[in-house]
CSV table of N, CA and C in Angstrom, one decimal:
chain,number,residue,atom,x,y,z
A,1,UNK,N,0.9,-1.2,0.0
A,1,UNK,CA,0.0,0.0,0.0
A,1,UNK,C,0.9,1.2,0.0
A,2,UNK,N,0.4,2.0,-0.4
A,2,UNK,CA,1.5,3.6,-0.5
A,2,UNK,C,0.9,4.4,0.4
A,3,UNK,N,2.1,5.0,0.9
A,3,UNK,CA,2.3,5.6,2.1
A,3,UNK,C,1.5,7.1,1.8
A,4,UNK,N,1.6,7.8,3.2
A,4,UNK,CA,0.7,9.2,3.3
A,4,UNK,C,1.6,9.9,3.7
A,5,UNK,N,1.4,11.5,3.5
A,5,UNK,CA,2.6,12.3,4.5
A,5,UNK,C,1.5,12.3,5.4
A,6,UNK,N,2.1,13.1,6.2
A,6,UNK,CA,1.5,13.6,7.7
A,6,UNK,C,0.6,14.9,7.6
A,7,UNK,N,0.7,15.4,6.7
A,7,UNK,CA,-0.1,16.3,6.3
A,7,UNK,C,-1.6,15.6,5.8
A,8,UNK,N,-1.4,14.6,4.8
A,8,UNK,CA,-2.7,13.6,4.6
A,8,UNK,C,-3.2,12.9,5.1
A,9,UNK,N,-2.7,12.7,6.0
A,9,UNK,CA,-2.8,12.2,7.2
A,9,UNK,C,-3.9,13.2,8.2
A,10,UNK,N,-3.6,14.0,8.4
A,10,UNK,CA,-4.5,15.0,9.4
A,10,UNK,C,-4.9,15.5,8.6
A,11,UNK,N,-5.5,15.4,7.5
A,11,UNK,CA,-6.8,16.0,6.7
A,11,UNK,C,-7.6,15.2,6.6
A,12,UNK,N,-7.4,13.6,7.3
A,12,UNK,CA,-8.1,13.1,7.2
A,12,UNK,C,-8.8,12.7,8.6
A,13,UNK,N,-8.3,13.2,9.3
A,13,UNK,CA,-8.5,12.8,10.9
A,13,UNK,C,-9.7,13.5,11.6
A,14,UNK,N,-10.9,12.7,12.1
A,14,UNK,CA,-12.0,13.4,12.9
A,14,UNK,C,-11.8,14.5,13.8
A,15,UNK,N,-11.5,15.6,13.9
A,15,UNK,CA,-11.1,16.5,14.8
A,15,UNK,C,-11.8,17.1,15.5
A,16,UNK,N,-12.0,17.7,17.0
A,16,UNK,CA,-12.8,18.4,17.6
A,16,UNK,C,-13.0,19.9,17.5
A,17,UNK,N,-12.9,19.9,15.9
A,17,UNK,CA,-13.0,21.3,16.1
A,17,UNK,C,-14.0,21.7,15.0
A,18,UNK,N,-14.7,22.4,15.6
A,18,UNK,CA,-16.2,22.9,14.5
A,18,UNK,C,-15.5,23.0,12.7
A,19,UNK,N,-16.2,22.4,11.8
A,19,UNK,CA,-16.0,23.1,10.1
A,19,UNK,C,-15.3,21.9,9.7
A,20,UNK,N,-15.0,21.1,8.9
A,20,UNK,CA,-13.9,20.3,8.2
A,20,UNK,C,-12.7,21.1,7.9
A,21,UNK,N,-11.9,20.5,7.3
A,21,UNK,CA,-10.2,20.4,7.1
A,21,UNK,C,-10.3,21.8,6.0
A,22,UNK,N,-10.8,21.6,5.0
A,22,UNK,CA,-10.8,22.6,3.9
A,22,UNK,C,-10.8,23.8,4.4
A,23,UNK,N,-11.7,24.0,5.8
A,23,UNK,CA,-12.3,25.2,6.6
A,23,UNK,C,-11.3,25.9,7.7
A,24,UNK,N,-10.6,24.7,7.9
A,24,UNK,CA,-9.5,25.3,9.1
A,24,UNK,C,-8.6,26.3,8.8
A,25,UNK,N,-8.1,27.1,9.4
A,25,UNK,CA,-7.7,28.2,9.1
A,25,UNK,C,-5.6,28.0,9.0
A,26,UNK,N,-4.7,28.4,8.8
A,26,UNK,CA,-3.5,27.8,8.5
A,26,UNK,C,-3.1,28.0,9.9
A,27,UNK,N,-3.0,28.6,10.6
A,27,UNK,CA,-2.9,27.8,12.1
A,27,UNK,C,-3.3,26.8,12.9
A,28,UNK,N,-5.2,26.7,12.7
A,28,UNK,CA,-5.5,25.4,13.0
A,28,UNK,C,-4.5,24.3,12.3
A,29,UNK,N,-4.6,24.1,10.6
A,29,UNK,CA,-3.8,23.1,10.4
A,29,UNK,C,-2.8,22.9,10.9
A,30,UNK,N,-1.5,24.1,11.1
A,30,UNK,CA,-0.2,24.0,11.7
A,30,UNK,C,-0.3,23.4,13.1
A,31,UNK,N,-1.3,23.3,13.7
A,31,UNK,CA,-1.4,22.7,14.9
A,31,UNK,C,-1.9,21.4,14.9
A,32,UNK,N,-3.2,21.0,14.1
A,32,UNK,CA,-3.5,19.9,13.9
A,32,UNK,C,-2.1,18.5,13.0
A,33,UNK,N,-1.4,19.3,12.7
A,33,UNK,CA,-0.1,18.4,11.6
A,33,UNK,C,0.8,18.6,12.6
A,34,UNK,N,1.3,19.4,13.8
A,34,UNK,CA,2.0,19.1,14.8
A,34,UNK,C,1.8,17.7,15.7
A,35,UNK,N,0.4,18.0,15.9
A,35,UNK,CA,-0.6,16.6,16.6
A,35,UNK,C,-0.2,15.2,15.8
A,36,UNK,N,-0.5,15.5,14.5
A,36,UNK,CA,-0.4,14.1,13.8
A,36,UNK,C,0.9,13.6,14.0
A,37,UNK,N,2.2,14.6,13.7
A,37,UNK,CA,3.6,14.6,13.1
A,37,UNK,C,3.6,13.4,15.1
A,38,UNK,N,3.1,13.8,16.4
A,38,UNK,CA,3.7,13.5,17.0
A,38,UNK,C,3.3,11.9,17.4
A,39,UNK,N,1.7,11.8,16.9
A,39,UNK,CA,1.6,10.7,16.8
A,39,UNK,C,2.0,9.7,16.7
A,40,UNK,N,2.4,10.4,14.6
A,40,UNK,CA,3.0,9.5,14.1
A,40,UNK,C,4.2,9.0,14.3
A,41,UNK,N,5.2,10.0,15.2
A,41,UNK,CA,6.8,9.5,15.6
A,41,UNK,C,6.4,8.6,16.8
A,42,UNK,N,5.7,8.8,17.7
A,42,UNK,CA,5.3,7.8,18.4
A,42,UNK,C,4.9,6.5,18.1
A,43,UNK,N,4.1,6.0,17.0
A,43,UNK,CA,3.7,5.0,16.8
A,43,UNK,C,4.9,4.2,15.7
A,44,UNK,N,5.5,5.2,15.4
A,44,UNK,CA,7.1,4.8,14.4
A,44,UNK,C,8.2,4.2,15.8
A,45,UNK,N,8.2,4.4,17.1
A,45,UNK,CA,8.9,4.2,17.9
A,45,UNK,C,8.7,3.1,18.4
A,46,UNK,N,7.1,2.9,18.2
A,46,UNK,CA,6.7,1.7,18.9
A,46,UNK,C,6.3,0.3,17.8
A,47,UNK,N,6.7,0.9,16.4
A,47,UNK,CA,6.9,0.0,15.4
A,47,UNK,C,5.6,-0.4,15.2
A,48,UNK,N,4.7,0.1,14.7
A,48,UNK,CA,3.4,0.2,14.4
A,48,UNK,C,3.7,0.6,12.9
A,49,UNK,N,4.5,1.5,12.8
A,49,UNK,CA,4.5,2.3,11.7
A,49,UNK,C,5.8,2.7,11.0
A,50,UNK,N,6.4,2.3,9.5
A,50,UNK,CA,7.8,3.0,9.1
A,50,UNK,C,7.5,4.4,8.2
A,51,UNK,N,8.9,5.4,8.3
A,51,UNK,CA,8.5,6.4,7.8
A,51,UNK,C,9.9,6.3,6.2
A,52,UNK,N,9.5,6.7,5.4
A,52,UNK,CA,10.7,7.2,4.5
A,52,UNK,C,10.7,8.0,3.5
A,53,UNK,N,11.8,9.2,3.2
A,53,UNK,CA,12.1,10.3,3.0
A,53,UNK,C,11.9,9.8,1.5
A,54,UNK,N,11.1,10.6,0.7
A,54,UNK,CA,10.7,9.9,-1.0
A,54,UNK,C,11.8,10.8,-1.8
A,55,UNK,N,12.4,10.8,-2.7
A,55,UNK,CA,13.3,11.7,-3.7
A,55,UNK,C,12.4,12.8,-3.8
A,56,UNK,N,10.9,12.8,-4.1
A,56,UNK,CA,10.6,14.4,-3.7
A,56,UNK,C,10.5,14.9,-2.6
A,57,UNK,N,11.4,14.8,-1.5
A,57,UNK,CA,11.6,15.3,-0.4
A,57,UNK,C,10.9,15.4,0.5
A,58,UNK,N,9.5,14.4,0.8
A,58,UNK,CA,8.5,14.7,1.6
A,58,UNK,C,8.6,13.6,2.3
A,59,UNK,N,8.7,12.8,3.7
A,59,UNK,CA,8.2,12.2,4.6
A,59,UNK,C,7.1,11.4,4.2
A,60,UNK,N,7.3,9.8,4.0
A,60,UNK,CA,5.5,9.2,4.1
A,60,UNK,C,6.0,8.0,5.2
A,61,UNK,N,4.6,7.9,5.4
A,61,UNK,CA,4.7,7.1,6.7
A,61,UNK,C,3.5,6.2,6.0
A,62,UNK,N,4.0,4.5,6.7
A,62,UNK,CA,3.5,3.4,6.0
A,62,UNK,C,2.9,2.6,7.5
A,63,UNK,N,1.8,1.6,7.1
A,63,UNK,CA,2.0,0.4,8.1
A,63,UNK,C,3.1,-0.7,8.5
A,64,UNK,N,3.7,-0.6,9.0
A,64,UNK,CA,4.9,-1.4,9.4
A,64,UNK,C,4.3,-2.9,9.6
A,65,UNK,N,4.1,-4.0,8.6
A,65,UNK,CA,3.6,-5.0,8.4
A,65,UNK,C,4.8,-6.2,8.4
A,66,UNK,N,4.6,-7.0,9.0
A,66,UNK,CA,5.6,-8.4,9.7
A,66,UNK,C,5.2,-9.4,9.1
């Protein structure tokens, strides 16, 4: 399966905050993608999940499947 950044990742995420993702303002996002980013290093630590840096320079994170 192909991976997500972190950014597609939290535009996809149920959030407690009034309006969808399209609606949020570029701060809400920059907070909401802080949230995800820390998640997702967390659940990379605990091997749930691998991340790797693509030639176009963006971060995707995958299910780490055994």
């Amino acid at each position: 399966e192909s991976g997500k950044t972190a950014y597609e990742i939290a535009s996809k995420v149920t959030w407690n905050i009034p309006g969808h993702w399209e609606q949020f303002t570029a701060e809400l996002k920059w907070m909401a993608l802080a949230e995800t980013l820390a998640h997702l290093k967390y659940m990379e630590h605990r091997g749930k999940i691998r991340s790797r840096l693509l030639n176009n320079g963006r971060e995707y994170y995958f299910l780490h499947l055994e």
